Rosetta silent file (secondary structure, phi, psi, omega in degrees, C-alpha in Angstrom):
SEQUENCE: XXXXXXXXXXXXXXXXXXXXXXXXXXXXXXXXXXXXXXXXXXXXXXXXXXXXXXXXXXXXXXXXXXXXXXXXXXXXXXXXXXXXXXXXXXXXXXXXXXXXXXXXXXXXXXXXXXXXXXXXXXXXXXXXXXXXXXXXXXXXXXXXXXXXXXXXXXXXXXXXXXXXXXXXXXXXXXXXXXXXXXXXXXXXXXXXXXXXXXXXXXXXXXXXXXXXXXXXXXXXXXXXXXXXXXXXXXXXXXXXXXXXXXXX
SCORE:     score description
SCORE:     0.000 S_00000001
   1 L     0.000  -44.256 -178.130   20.672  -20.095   -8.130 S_00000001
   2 H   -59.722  -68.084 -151.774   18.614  -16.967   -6.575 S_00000001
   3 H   -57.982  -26.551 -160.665   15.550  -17.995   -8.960 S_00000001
   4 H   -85.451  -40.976 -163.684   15.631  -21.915   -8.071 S_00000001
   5 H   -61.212  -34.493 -160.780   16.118  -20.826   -3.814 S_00000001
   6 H   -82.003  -37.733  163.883   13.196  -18.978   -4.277 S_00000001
   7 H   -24.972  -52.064  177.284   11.324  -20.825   -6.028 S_00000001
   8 H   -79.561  -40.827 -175.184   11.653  -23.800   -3.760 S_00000001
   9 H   -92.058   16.761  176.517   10.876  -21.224   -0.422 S_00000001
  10 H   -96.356  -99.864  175.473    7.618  -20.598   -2.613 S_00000001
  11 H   -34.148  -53.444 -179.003    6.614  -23.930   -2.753 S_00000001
  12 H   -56.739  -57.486 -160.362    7.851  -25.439    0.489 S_00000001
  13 H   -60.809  -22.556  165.794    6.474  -22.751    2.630 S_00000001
  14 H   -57.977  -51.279 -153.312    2.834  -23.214    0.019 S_00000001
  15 H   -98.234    1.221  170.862    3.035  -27.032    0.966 S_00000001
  16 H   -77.616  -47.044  179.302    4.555  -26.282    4.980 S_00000001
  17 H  -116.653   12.982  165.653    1.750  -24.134    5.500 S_00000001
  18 H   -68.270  -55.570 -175.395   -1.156  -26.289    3.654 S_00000001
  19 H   -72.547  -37.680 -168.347   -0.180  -28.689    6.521 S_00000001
  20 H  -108.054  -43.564 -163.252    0.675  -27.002    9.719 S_00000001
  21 H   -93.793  -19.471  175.485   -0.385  -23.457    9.514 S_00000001
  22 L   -78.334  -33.104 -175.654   -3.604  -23.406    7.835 S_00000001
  23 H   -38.088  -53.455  176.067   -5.681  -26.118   10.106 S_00000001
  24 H   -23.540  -37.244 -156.564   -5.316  -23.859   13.181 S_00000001
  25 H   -92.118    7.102  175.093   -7.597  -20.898   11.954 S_00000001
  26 H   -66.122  -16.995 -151.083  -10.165  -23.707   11.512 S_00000001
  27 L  -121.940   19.481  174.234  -10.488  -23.608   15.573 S_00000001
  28 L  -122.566  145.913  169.391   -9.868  -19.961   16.054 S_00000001
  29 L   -62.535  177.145 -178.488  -12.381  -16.886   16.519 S_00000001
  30 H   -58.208  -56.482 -162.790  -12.113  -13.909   14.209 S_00000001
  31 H   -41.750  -64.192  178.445   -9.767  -11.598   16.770 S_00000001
  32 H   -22.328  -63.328  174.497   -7.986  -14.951   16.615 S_00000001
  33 H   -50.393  -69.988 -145.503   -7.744  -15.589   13.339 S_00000001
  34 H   -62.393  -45.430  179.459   -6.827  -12.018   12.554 S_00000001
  35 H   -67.402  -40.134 -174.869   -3.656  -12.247   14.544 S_00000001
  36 H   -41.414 -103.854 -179.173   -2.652  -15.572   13.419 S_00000001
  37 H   -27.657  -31.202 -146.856   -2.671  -15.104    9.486 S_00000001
  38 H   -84.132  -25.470 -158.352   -1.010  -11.429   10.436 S_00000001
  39 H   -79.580  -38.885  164.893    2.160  -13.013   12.145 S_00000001
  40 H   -37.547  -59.756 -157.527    2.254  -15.890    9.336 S_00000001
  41 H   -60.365  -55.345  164.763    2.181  -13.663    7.158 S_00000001
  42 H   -40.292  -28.078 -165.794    4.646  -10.991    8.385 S_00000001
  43 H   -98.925  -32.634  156.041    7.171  -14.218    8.602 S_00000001
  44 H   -34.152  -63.393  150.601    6.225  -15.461    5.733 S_00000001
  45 H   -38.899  -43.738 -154.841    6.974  -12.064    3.210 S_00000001
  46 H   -92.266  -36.032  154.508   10.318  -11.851    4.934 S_00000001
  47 H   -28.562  -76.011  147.563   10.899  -15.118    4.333 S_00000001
  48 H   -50.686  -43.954  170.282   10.792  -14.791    0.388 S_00000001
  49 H   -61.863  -48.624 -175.263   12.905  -11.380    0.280 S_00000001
  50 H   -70.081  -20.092  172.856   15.503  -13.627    1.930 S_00000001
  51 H   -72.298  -22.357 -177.536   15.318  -16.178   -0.287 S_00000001
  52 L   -88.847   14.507  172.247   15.844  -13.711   -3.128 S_00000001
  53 L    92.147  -20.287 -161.690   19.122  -12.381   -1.472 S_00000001
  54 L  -111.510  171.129 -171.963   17.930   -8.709   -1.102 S_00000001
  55 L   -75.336 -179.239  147.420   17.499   -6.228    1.512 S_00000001
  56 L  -168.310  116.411 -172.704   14.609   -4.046    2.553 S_00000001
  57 E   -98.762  123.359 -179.241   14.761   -0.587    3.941 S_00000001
  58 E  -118.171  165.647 -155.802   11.753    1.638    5.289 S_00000001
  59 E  -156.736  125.876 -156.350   12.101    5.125    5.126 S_00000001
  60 E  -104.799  143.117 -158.183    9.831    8.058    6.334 S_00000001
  61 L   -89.579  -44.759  160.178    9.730   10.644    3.993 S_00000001
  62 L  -128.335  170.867  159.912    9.436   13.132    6.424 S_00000001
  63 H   -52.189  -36.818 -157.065    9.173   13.262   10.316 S_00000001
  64 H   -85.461  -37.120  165.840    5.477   14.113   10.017 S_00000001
  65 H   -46.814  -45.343 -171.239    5.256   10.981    8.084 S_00000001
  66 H   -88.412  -16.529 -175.313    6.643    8.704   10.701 S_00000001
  67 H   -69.300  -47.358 -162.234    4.445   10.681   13.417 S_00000001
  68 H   -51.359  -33.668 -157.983    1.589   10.493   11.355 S_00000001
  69 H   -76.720  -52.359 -179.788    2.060    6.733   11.009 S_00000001
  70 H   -25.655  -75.691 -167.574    3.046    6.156   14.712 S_00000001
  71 H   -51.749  -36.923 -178.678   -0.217    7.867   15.559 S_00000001
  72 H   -78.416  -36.893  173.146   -2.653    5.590   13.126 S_00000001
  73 H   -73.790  -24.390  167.691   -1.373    2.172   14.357 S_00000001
  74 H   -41.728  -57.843 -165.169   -1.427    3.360   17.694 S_00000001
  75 L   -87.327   13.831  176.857   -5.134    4.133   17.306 S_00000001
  76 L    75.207    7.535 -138.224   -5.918    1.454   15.024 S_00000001
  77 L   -89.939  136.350  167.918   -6.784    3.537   12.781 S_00000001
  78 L   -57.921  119.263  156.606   -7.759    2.243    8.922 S_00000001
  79 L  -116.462 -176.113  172.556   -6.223    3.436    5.863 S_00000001
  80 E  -124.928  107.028 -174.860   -6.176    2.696    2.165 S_00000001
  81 E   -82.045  129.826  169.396   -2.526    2.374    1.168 S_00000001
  82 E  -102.430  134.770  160.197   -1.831    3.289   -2.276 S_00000001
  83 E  -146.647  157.622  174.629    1.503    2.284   -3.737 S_00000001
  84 L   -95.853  170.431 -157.666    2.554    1.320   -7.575 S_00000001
  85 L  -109.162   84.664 -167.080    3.195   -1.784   -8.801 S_00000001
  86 L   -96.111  -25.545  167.201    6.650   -2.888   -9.558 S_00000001
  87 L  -161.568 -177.700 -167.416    6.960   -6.622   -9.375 S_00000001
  88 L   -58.922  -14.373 -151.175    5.638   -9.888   -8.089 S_00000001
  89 L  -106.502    2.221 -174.786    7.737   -9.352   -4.776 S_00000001
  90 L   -84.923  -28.064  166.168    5.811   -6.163   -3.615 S_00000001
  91 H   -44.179  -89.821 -165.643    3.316   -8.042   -1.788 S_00000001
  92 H   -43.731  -10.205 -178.481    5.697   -9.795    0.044 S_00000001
  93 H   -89.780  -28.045  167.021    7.661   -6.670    0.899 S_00000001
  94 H   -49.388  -57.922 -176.045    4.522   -5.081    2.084 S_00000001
  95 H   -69.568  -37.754  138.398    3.763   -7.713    4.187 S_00000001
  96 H   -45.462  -39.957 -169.181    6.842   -8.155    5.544 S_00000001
  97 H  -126.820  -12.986 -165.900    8.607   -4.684    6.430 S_00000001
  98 L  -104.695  133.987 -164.644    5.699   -2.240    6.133 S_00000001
  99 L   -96.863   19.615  146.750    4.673   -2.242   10.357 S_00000001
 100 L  -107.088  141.488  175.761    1.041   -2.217   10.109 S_00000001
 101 L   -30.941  107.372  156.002   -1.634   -5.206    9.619 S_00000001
 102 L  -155.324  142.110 -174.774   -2.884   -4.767    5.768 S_00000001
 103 E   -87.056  159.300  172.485   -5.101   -6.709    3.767 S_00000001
 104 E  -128.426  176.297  158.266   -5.149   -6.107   -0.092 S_00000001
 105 L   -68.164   88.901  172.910   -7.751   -5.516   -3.182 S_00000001
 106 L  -126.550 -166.127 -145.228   -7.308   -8.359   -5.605 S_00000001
 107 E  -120.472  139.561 -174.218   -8.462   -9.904   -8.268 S_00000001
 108 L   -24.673  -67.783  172.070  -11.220  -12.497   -8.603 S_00000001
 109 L   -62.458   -4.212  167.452   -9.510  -15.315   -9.739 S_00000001
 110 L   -63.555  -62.621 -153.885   -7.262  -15.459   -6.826 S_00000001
 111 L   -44.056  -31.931  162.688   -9.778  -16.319   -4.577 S_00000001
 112 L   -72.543    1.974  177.927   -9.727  -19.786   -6.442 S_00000001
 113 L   -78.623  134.872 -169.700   -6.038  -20.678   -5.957 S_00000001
 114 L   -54.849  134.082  169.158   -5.681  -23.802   -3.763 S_00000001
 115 L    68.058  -72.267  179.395   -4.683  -22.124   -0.031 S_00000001
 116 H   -59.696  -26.265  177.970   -3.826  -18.893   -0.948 S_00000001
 117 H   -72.504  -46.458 -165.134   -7.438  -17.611   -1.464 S_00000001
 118 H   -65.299  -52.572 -162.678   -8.667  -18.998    2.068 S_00000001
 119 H   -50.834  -42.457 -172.050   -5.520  -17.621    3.526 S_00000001
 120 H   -58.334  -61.959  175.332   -6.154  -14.082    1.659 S_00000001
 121 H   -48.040  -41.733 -175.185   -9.884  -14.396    2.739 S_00000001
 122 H   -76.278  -39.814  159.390   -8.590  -14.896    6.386 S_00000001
 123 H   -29.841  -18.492 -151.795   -6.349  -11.825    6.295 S_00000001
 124 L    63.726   37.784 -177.137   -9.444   -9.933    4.920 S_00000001
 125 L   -60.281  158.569  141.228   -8.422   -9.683    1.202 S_00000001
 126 L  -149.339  122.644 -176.080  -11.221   -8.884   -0.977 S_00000001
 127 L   -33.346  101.447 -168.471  -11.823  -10.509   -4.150 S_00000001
 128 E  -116.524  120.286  167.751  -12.792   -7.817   -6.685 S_00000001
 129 L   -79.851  150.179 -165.026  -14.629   -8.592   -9.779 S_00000001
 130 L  -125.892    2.421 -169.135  -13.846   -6.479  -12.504 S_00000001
 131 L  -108.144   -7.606 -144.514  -16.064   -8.696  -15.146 S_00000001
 132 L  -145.810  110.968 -166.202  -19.173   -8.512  -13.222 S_00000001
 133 L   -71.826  -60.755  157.739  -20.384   -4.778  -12.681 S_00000001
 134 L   -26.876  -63.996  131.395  -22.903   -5.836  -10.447 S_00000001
 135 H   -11.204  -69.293 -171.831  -20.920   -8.162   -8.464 S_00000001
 136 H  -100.245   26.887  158.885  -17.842   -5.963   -8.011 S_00000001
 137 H   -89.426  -62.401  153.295  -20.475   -3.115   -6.303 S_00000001
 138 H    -9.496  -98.392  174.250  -20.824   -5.940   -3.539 S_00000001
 139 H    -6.955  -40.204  175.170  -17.080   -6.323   -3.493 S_00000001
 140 H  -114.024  -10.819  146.860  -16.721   -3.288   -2.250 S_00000001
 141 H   -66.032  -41.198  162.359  -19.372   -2.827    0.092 S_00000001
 142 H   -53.836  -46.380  165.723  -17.864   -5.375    1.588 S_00000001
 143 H   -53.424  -72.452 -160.109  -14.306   -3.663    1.431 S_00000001
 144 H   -45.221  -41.769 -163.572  -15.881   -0.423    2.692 S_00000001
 145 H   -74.293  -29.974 -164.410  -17.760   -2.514    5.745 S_00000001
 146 H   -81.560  -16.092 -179.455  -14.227   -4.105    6.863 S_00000001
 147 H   -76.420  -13.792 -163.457  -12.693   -0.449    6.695 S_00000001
 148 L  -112.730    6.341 -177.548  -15.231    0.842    9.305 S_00000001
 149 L  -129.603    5.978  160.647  -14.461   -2.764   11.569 S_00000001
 150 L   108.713   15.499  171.670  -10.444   -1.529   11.286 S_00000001
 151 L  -103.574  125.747  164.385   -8.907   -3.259    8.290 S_00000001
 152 L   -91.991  152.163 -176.979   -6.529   -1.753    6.138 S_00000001
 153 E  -125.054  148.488  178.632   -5.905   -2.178    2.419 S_00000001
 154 E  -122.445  125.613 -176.772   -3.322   -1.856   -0.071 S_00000001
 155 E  -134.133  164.203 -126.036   -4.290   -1.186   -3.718 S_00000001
 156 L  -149.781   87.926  172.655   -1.860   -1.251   -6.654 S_00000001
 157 L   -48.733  -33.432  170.710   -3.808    2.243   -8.582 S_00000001
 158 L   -41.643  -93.990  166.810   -1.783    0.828  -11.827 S_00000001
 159 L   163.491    5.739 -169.867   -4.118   -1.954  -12.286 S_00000001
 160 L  -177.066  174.114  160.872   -1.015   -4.334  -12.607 S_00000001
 161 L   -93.013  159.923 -159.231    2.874   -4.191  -12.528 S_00000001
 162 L   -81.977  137.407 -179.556    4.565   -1.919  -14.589 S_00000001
 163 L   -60.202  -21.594 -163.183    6.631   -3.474  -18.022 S_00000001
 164 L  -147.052   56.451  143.158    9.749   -0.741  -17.448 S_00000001
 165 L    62.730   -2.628  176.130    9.749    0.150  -14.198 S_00000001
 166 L   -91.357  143.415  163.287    7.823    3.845  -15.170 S_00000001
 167 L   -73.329  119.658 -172.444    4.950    4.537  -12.938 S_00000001
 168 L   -76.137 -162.915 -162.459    1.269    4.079  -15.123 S_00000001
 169 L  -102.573  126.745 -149.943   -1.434    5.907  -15.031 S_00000001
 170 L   -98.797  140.435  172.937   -3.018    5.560  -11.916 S_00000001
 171 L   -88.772  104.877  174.731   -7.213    4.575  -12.373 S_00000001
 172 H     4.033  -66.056 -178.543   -9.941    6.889  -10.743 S_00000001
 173 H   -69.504    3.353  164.403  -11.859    3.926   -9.233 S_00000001
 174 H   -71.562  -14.213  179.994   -9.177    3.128   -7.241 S_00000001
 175 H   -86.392  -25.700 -169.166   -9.751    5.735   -4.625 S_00000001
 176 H   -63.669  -12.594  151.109  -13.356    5.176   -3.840 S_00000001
 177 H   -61.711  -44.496  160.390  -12.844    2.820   -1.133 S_00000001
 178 H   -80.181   -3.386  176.934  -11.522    6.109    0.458 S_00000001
 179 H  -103.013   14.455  179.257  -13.496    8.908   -0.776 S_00000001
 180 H  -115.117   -2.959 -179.598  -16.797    6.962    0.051 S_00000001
 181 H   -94.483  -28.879 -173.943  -15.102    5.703    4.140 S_00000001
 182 L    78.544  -15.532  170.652  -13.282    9.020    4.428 S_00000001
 183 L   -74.665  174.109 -166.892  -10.084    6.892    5.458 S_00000001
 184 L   -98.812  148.433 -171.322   -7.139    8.562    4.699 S_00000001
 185 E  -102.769  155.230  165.547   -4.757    7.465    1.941 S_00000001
 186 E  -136.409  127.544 -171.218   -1.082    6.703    2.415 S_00000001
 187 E  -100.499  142.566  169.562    1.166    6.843   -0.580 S_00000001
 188 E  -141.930  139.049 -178.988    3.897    4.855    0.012 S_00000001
 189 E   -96.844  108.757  155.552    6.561    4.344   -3.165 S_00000001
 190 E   -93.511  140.387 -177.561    8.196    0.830   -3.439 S_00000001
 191 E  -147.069  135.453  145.261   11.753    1.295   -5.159 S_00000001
 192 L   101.257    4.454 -172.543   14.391   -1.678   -6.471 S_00000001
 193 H   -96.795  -10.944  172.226   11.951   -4.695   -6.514 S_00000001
 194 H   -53.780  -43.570  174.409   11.304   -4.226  -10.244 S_00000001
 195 H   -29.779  -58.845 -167.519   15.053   -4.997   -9.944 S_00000001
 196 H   -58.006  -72.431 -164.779   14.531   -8.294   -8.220 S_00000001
 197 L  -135.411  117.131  148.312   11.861   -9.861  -10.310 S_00000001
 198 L   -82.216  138.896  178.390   10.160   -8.062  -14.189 S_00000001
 199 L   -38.400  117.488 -166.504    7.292   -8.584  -15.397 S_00000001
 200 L    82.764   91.425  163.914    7.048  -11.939  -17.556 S_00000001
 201 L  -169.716  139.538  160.091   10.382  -12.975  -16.383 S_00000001
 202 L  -120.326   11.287  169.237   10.616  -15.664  -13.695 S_00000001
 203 L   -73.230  159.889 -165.971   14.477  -14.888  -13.152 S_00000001
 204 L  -141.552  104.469  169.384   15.354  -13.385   -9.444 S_00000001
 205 L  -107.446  144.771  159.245   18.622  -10.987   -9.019 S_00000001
 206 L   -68.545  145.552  167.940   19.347  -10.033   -5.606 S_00000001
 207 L  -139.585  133.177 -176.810   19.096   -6.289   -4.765 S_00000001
 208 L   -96.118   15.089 -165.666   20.579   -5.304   -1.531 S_00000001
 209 L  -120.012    6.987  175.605   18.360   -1.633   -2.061 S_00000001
 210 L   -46.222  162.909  163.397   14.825   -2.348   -1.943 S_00000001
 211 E  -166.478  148.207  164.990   12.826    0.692    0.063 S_00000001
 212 E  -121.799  117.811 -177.022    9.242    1.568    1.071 S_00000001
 213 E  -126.204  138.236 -174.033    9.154    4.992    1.655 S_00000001
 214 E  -113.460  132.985  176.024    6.219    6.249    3.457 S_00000001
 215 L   -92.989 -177.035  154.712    4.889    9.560    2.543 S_00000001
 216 L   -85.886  132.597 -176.114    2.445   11.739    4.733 S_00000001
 217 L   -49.747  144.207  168.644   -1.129   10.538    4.812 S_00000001
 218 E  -103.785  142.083 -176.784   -3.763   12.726    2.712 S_00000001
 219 L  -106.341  132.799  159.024   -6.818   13.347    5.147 S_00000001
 220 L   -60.639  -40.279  177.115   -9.714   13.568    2.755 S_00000001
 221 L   -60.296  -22.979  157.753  -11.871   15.989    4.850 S_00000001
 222 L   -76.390  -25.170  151.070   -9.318   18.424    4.336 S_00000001
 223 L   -34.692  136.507  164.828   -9.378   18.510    0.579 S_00000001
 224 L   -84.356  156.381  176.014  -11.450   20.399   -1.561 S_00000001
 225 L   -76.634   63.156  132.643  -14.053   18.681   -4.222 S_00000001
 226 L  -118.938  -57.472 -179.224  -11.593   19.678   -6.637 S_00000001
 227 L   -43.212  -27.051 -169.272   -8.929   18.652   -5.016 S_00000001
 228 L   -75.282  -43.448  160.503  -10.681   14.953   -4.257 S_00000001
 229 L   -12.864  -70.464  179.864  -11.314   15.041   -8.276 S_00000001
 230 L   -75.115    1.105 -156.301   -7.643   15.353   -8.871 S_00000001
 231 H   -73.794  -37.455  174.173   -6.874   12.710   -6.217 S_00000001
 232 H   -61.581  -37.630 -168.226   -5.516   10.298   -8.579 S_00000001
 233 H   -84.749  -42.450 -163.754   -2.874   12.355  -10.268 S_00000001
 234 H   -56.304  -85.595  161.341   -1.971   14.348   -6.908 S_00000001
 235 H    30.112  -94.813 -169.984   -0.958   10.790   -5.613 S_00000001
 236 H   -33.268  -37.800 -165.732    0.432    9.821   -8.837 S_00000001
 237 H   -91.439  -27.070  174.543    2.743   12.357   -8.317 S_00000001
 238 H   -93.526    7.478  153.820    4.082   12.253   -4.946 S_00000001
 239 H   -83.296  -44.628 -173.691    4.795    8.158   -5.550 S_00000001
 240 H   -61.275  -13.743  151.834    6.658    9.144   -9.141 S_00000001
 241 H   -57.386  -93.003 -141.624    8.709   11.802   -7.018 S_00000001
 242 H   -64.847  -18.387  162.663    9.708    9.860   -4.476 S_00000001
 243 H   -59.618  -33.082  169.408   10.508    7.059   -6.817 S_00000001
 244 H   -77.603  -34.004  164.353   13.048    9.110   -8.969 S_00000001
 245 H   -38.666  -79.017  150.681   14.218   10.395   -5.647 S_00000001
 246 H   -10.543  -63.243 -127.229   15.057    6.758   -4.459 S_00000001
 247 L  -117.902   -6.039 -168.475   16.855    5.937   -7.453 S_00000001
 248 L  -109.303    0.000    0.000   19.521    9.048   -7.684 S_00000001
């Protein structure tokens, strides 16, 4: 029953906002635009976690976390969110419950999906080729230009969702939209959505336990070039903590 409501709030809200909600941003400026697609979106995310029945809980890991956070959306400030990648449903939980604006780092062929690419494009996704060497340098000059106009990103360091719920091995070139901008990264841990939805699987169990737990940002400038090296695994390690944490 969970897999068919959602299913169905998938589509409808696909063919709901091909009609009502996309025309608008033809006749809006960027600022415009930006808000539009943010609010959609936010309602949108929250939308699907209800259709699958489950909850979602955000959680600061420490006070200095929630200060920290307080303090960047105040100021606007860009980051590059890292979190791993447990099912189909972390976008939407992102988009939904996590309280800043963020665009993410995706994959080429998205950009060609009917709606969802323009929408993604209006949000300030960006389409990263991973076939085209050349190509996906661009990609990310572009990413790099929108982090220095105030857009944040969320990148999935796995390179995919995980088969068993273990965190993978997180890949190097994922950081270099932040070591070459200098924004600061914030690991945030998703826990219980593997739960929800597994990889290959298109069944949907409710979980009333989902969480995004927000860590404290790492400021690059503080870091040593060893430390910056090591930047993947240090990471690695405070999401796979707080994820076994989560879980006990």
């Amino acid at each position: 029953m969970r897999t068919l409501l959602y299913c169905l709030t998938i589509v409808g809200t696909f063919l709901y906002g091909m009609v009502f909600r996309y025309p608008p941003i033809l006749f809006m400026n960027s600022e415009q635009r930006k808000k539009y697609v943010d609010k959609v979106a936010i309602r949108w995310g929250r939308n699907c976690i209800w259709a699958t029945g489950s909850k979602v809980k955000l959680i600061y890991k420490t006070k200095e976390a929630e200060t920290a956070l307080s303090e960047i959306i105040k100021n606007n400030e860009a980051i590059v969110l890292i979190s791993n990648h447990q099912s189909n449903l972390d976008i939407q939980t992102l988009l939904g419950y996590f309280p800043k604006s963020l665009a993410f780092i995706a994959k080429k062929e998205m950009e060609k999906w009917p709606l969802i690419g323009r929408w993604m494009r209006a949000m300030g996704c960006i389409f990263l080729d991973r076939k085209n060497a050349r190509q996906g340098m661009k990609d990310m000059k572009n990413a790099m230009d929108n982090i220095h106009n105030g857009y944040s990103y969320v990148i999935f360091p796995e390179g995919g969702r995980t088969p068993d719920g273990e965190v993978k091995d997180f890949k190097k070139g994922s950081f270099r939209l932040a070591t070459e901008t200098g924004a600061k990264i914030l690991p945030v841990t998703i826990s219980g959505t593997y739960n929800i939805q597994k990889k290959g699987s298109l069944k949907v169990t409710a979980n009333k336990n989902v969480k995004i737990i927000v860590d404290e940002p790492v400021d690059l400038s503080k870091l040593t070039r060893q430390e910056i090296k090591d930047l993947d695994n240090k990471v690695r390690d405070i999401i796979i903590r707080n994820l076994k944490e989560s879980m006990e």
